[in-house]
Every structure is written in structure tokens, then in C-alpha cells.
mmCIF file of C-alpha atoms in Angstrom:
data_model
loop_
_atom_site.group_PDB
_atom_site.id
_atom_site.type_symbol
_atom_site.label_atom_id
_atom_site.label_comp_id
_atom_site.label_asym_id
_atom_site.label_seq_id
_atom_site.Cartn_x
_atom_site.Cartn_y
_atom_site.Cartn_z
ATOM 1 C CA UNK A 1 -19.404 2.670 8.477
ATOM 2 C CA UNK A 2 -21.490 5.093 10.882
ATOM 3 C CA UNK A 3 -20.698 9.140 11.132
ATOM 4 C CA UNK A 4 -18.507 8.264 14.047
ATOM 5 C CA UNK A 5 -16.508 5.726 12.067
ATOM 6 C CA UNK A 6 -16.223 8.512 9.054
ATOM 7 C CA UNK A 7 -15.642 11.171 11.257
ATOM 8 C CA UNK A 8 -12.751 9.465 13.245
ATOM 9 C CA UNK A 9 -11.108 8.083 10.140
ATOM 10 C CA UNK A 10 -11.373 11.793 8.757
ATOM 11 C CA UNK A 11 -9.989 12.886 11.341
ATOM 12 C CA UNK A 12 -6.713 10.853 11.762
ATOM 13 C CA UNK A 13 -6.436 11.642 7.721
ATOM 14 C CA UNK A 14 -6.013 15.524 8.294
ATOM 15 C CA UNK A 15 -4.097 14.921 11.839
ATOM 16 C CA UNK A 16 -1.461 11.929 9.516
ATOM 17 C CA UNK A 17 -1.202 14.837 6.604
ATOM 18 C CA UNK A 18 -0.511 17.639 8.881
ATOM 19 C CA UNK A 19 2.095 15.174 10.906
ATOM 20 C CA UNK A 20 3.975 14.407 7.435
ATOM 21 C CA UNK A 21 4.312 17.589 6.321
ATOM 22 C CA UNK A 22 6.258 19.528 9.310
ATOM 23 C CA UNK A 23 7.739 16.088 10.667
ATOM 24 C CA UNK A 24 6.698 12.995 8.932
ATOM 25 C CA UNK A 25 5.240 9.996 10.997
ATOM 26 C CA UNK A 26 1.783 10.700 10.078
ATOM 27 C CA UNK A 27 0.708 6.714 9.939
ATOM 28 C CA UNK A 28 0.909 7.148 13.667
ATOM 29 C CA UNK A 29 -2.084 8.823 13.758
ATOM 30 C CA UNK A 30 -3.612 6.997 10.439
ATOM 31 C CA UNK A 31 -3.044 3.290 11.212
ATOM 32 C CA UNK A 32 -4.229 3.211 15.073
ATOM 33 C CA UNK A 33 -7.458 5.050 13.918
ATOM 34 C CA UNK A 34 -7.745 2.032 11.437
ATOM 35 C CA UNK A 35 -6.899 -0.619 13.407
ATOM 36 C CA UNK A 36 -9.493 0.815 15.949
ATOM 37 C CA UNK A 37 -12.019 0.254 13.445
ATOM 38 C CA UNK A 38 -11.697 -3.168 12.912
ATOM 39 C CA UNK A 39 -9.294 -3.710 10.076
ATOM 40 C CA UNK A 40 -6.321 -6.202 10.201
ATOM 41 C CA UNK A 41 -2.808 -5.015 10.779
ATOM 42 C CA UNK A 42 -1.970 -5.340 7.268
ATOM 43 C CA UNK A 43 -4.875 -4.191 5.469
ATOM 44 C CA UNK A 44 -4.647 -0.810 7.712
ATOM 45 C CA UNK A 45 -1.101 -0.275 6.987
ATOM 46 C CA UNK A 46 -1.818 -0.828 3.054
ATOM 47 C CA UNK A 47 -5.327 1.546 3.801
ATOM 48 C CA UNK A 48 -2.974 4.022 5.903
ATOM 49 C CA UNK A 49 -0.404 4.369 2.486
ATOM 50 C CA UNK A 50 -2.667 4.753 0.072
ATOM 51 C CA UNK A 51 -4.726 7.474 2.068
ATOM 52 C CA UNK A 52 -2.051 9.631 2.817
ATOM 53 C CA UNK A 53 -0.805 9.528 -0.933
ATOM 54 C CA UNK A 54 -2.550 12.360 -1.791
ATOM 55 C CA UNK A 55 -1.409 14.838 1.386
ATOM 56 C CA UNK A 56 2.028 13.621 0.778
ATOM 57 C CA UNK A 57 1.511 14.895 -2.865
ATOM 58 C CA UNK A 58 -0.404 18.329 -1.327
ATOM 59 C CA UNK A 59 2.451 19.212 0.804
ATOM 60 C CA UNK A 60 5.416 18.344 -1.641
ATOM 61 C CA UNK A 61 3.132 20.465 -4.441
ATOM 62 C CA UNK A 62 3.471 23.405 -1.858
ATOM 63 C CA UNK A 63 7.129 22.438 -0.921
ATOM 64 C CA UNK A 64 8.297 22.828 -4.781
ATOM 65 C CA UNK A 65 10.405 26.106 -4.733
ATOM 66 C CA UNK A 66 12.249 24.679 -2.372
ATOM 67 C CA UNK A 67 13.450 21.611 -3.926
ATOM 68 C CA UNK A 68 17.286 21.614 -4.655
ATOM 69 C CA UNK A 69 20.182 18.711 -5.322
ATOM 70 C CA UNK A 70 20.958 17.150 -1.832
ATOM 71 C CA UNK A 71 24.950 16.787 -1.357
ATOM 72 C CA UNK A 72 25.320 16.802 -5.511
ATOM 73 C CA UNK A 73 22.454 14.150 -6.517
ATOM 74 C CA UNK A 74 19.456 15.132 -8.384
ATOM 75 C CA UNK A 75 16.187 15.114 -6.621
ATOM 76 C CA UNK A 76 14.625 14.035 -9.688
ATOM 77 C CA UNK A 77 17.871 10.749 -9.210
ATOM 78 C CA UNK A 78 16.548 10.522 -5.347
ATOM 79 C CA UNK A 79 12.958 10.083 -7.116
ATOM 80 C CA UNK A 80 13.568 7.463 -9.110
ATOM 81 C CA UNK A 81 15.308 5.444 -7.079
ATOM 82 C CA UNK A 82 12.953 5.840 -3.927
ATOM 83 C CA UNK A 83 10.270 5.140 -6.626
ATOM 84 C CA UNK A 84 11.947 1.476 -7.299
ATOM 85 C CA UNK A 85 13.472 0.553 -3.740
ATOM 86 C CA UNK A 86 9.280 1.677 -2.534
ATOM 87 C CA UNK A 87 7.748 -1.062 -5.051
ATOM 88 C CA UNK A 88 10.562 -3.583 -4.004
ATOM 89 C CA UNK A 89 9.569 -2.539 -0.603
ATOM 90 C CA UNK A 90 5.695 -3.361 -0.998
ATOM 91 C CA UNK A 91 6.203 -6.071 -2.633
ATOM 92 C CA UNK A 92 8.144 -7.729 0.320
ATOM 93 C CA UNK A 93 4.698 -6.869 2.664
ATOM 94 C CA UNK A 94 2.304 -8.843 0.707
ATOM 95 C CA UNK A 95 4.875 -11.632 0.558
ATOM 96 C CA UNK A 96 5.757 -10.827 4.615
ATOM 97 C CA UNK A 97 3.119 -12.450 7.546
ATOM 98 C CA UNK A 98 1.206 -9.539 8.468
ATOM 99 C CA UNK A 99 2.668 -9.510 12.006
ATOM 100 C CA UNK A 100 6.393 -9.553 11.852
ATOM 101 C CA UNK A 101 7.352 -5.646 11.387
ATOM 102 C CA UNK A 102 5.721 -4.979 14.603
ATOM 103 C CA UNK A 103 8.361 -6.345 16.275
ATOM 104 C CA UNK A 104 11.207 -4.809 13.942
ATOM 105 C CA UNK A 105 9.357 -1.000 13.783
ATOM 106 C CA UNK A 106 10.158 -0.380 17.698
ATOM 107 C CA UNK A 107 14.296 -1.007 16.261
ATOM 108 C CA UNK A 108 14.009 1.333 13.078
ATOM 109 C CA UNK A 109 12.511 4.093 15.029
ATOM 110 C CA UNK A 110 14.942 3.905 18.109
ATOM 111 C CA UNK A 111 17.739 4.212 15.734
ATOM 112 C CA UNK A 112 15.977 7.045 14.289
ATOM 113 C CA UNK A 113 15.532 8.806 17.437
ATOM 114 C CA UNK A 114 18.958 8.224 18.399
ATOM 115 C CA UNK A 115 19.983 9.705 15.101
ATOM 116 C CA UNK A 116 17.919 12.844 15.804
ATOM 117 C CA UNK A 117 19.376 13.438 19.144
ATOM 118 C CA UNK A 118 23.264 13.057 18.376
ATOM 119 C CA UNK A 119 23.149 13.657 14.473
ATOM 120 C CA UNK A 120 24.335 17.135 14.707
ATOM 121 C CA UNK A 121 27.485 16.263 16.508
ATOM 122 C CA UNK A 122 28.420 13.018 14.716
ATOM 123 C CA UNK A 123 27.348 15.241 11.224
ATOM 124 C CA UNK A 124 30.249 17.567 12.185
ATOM 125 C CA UNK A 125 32.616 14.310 13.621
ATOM 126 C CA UNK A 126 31.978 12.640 10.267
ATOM 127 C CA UNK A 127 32.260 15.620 8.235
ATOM 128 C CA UNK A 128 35.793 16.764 9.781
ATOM 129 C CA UNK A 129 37.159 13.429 8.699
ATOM 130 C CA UNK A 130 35.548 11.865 6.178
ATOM 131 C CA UNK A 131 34.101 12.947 2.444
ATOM 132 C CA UNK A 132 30.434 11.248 2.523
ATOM 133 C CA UNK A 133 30.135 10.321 -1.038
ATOM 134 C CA UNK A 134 26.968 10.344 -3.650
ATOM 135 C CA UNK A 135 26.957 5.997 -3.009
ATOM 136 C CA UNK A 136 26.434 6.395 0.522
ATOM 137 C CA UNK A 137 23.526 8.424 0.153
ATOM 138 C CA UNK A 138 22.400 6.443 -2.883
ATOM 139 C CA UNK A 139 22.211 3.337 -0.722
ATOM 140 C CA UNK A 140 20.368 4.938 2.507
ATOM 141 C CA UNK A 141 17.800 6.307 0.010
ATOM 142 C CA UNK A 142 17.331 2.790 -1.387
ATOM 143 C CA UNK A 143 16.824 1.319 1.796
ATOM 144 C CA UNK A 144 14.532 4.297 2.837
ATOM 145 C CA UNK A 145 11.958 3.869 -0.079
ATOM 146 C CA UNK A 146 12.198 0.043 0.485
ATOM 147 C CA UNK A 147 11.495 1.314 4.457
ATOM 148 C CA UNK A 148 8.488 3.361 3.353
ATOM 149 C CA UNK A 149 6.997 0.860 0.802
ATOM 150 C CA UNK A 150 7.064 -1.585 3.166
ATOM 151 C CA UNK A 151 5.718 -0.362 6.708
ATOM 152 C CA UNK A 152 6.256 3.813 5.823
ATOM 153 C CA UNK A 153 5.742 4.264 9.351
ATOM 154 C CA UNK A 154 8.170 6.924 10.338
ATOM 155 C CA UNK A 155 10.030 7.432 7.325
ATOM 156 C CA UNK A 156 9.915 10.978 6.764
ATOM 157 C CA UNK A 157 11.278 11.276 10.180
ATOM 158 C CA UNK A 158 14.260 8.815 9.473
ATOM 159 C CA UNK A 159 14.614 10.498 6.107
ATOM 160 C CA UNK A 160 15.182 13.730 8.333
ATOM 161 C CA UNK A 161 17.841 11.555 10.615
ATOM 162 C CA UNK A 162 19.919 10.058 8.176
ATOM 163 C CA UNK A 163 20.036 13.122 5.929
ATOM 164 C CA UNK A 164 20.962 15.348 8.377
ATOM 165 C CA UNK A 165 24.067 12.855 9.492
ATOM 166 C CA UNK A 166 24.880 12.250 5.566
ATOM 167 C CA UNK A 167 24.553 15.226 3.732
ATOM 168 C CA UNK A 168 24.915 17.557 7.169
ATOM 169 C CA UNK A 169 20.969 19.346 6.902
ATOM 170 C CA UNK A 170 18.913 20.746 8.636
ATOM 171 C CA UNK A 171 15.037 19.685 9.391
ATOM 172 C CA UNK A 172 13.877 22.537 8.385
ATOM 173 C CA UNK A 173 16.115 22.973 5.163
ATOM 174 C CA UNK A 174 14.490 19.099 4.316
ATOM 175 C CA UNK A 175 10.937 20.010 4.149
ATOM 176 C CA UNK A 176 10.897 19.830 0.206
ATOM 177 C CA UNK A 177 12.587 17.004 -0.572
ATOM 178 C CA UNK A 178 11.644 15.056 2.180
ATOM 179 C CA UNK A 179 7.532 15.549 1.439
ATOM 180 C CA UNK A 180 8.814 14.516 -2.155
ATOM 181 C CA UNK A 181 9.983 11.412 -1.378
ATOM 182 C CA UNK A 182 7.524 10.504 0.828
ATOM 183 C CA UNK A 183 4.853 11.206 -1.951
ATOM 184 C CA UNK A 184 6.693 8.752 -4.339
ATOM 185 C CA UNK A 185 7.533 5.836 -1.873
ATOM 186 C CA UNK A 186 3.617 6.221 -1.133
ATOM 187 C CA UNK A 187 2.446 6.129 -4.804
ATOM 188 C CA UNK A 188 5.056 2.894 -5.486
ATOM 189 C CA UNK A 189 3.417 1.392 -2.223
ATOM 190 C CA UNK A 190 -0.310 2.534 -3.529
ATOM 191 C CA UNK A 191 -0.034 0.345 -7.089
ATOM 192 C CA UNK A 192 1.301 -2.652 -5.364
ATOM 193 C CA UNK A 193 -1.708 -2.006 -2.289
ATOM 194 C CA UNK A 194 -4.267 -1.582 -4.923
ATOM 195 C CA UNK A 195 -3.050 -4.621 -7.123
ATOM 196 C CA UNK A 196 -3.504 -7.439 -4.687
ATOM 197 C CA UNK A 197 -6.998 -5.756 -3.105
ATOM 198 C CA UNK A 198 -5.248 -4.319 -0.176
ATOM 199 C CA UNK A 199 -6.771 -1.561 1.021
ATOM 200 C CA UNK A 200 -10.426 -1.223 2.384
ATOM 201 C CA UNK A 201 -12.159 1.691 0.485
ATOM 202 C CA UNK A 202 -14.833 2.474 3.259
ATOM 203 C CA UNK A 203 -12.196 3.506 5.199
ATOM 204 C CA UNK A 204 -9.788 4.885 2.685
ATOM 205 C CA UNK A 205 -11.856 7.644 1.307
ATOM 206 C CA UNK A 206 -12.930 9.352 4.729
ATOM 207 C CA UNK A 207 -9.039 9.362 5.752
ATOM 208 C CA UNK A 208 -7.877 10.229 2.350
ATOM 209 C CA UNK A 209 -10.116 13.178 2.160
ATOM 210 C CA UNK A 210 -8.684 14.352 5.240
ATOM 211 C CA UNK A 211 -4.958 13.651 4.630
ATOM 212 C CA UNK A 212 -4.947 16.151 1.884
ATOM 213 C CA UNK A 213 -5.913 19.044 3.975
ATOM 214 C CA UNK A 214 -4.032 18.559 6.341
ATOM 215 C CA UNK A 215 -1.169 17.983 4.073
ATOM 216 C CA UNK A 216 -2.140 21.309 2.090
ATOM 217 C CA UNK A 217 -2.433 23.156 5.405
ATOM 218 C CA UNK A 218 0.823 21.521 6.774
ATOM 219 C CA UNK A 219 3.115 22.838 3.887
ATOM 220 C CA UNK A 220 1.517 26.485 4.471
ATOM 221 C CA UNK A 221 2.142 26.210 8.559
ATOM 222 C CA UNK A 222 5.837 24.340 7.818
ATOM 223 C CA UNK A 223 6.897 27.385 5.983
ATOM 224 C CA UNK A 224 6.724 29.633 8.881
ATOM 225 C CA UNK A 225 8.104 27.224 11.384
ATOM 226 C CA UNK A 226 10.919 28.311 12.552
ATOM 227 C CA UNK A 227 14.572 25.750 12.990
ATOM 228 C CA UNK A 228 14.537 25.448 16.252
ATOM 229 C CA UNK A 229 10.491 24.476 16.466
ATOM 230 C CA UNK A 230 11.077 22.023 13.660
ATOM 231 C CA UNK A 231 13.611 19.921 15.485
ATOM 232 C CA UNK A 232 11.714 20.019 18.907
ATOM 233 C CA UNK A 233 8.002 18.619 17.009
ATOM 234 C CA UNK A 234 10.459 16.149 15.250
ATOM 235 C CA UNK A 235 11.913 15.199 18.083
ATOM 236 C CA UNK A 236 8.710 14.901 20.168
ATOM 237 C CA UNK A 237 6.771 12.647 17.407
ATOM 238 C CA UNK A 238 9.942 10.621 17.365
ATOM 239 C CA UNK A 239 10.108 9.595 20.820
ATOM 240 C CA UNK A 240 6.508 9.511 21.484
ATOM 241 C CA UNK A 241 5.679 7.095 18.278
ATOM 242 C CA UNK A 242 8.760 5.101 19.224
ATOM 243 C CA UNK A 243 7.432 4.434 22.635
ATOM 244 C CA UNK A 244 4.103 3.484 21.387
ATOM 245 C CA UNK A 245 5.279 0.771 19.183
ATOM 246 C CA UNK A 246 7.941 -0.601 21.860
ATOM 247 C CA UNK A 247 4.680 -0.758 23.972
ATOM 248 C CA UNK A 248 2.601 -2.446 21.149
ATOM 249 C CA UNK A 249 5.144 -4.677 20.421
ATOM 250 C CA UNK A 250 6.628 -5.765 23.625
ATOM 251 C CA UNK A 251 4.296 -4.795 26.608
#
């Protein structure tokens, strides 16, 4: 790789750790960068985990007085099982063609915008009827760290979605927990990526490198962010990273 290879995957690592710790959907910046340099689709999403690892880590290290139980469970429960479902998840990508979650990313992320935009008032529908129990968030955290081990594209910001419509909270209140279990789904992902020679090191190290700055200088920046900004970045990366894959996929 030349300086302009290093500096552009460098780059998209401290732009992808900044993105996941305010919003999440930092591989948006990561695995286009790697793409553009050459790599195959699959190789750059294993490259694109295992490089942000470490931010993910840097901003959930600066997000730890903030962790609490979400609606009753244990974070430390949440870990475990997002640590599981994220291996499962990997797994099912080195056993998956390398092409066929481009065409079912565009869905997940449409959902998750749609989730963003009416969560609030279907939160307070739900809530003024119904009692969402621990099992129902136990199961959307399994399929979340099977989500992130798998593609990871976007799951911090359907972690933000479905929590907020489950367990009624806020973005900004999900900063610490979120950043956790985005850390863990990446390091399940990471031992899988590394075991079957998955990710290209040339590339890696530049983005990684990069990713945990940002990440580190994310968590500081999150913390002063107020509600109302959270929800409008979150919003924004949503849509715009949703209509970048539709395009990718479809146009």
C-alpha cells in the first residue's frame, strides 16, 4: 500500500470510530474505503470488523459510568448473549456467498429507519397496553449480535431502534450500553475473521489505528451531545447509509 492508500484507510478508521460512538454505522465509512482499495466484499467486511474492534472498545471504556440494567436484564446478561448470537453470526458469513447480504442490508436498515422515525410513538402505544417482557428483549438482542457478527453494518443504530421501541429509551440514554455491545459482537466476529484468514492486515492496521481515536474522541464529544442532536445525527446516518446500500444493491 502507498501513503494515499494508508492515509485513506486511516482515515475512514477515525471517521467509522467517531460514527459508532455518537450513532453507530461506522462500517459505512470503513467498508467503502476498503472496497475502494481493492479488497473483495467479504474480506472488507471481515477487515472493516476487526478494525473497528478496538474504537468500539475505546468508546464503551469511556461510556462505563454510564452502564446500567436495560428494562431489568443485566448488561453483563446482554454481554454474553450478544457475545454467542455474534460468533453464531460470523460463522454464518464464512459459510454465506460473499454477495447475498447486499441485497438483504438495504431491508434491515429500512426497518431500522422506520423504527427511528415512529419508535417514540409506537414506544408509548406499546407501552400503554402491553408489559414488554425480559424474553422479548432477550430475543432482539440475540438476533442483533447474530446481525452484527454477520454484516455489523448498522447495528448500533438498530440497537438504538429496537431499544428505544422495547425498553422505551432514549438515544442518548443508550450510549453505554450500546458501544458495549457493539465492542463484544465485534470481538466474537474478530476470532471467527481471524480464524479462517479473513481479514487483510495491510489494510487493517492503518484503519484500526484510526478507529480507536476516533472512538476515544467520540465517547468524549457523545457526552456533551445533547438529546435532541443525538436523534437528528442518528437519524441522518440512518437514512443516508440506507440509501446508499438500496443504491448499491439495486441501482
Amino acid at each position: 500500500m502507498d501513503w494515499g492508500q494508508l492515509l485513506l484507510a486511516a482515515g475512514a478508521g477515525l471517521v467509522g470510530g467517531t460514527m459508532n460512538a455518537l450513532a453507530g454505522g461506522g462500517s459505512f465509512a470503513t467498508l467503502p474505503a476498503l472496497i475502494a482499495l481493492g479488497l473483495p466484499a467479504n474480506i472488507a467486511n471481515a477487515t472493516s470488523n476487526f478494525a473497528l474492534l478496538p474504537g468500539a472498545g475505546a468508546s464503551a471504556w469511556g461510556f462505563r459510568d454510564e452502564l446500567a440494567p436495560v428494562a431489568g436484564l443485566s448488561v453483563w446478561l446482554l454481554a454474553g448473549i450478544t457475545f454467542v448470537a455474534g460468533l453464531a453470526g460470523s460463522m454464518l458469513l464464512v459459510l454465506t456467498p460473499s454477495d447475498m447480504f447486499d441485497v438483504i442490508i438495504p431491508w434491515l436498515l429500512l426497518f431500522a429507519l422506520a423504527v427511528m422515525l415512529f419508535g417514540r410513538r409506537a414506544a408509548d402505544w406499546l407501552h400503554a397496553r402491553v408489559t414488554i417482557g425480559r424474553r422479548s428483549l432477550i430475543g432482539a438482542q440475540s438476533l442483533l449480535g447474530v446481525y452484527g457478527g454477520y454484516f455489523g453494518g448498522g447495528v448500533g443504530l438498530m440497537t438504538t431502534a429496537i431499544y428505544g421501541l422495547l425498553a422505551n429509551i432514549q438515544p442518548r440514554e443508550l450510549f453505554a450500553v450500546r458501544t458495549l455491545m457493539l465492542a463484544i459482537a465485534n470481538l466474537a466476529a474478530a476470532i471467527v475473521f481471524v480464524a479462517f484468514a479473513m481479514v487483510d492486515w495491510r489494510a487493517c492496521l492503518p484503519m484500526l489505528a484510526g478507529a480507536a481515536i476516533g472512538g476515544w474522541a467520540g465517547a468524549i464529544v457523545g457526552k456533551r451531545m445533547s438529546p435532541a442532536l443525538v436523534r437528528a445525527w442518528t437519524l441522518l446516518v440512518t437514512a443516508g447509509t440506507t440509501l446508499v446500500f438500496f443504491l448499491r444493491a439495486y441501482g
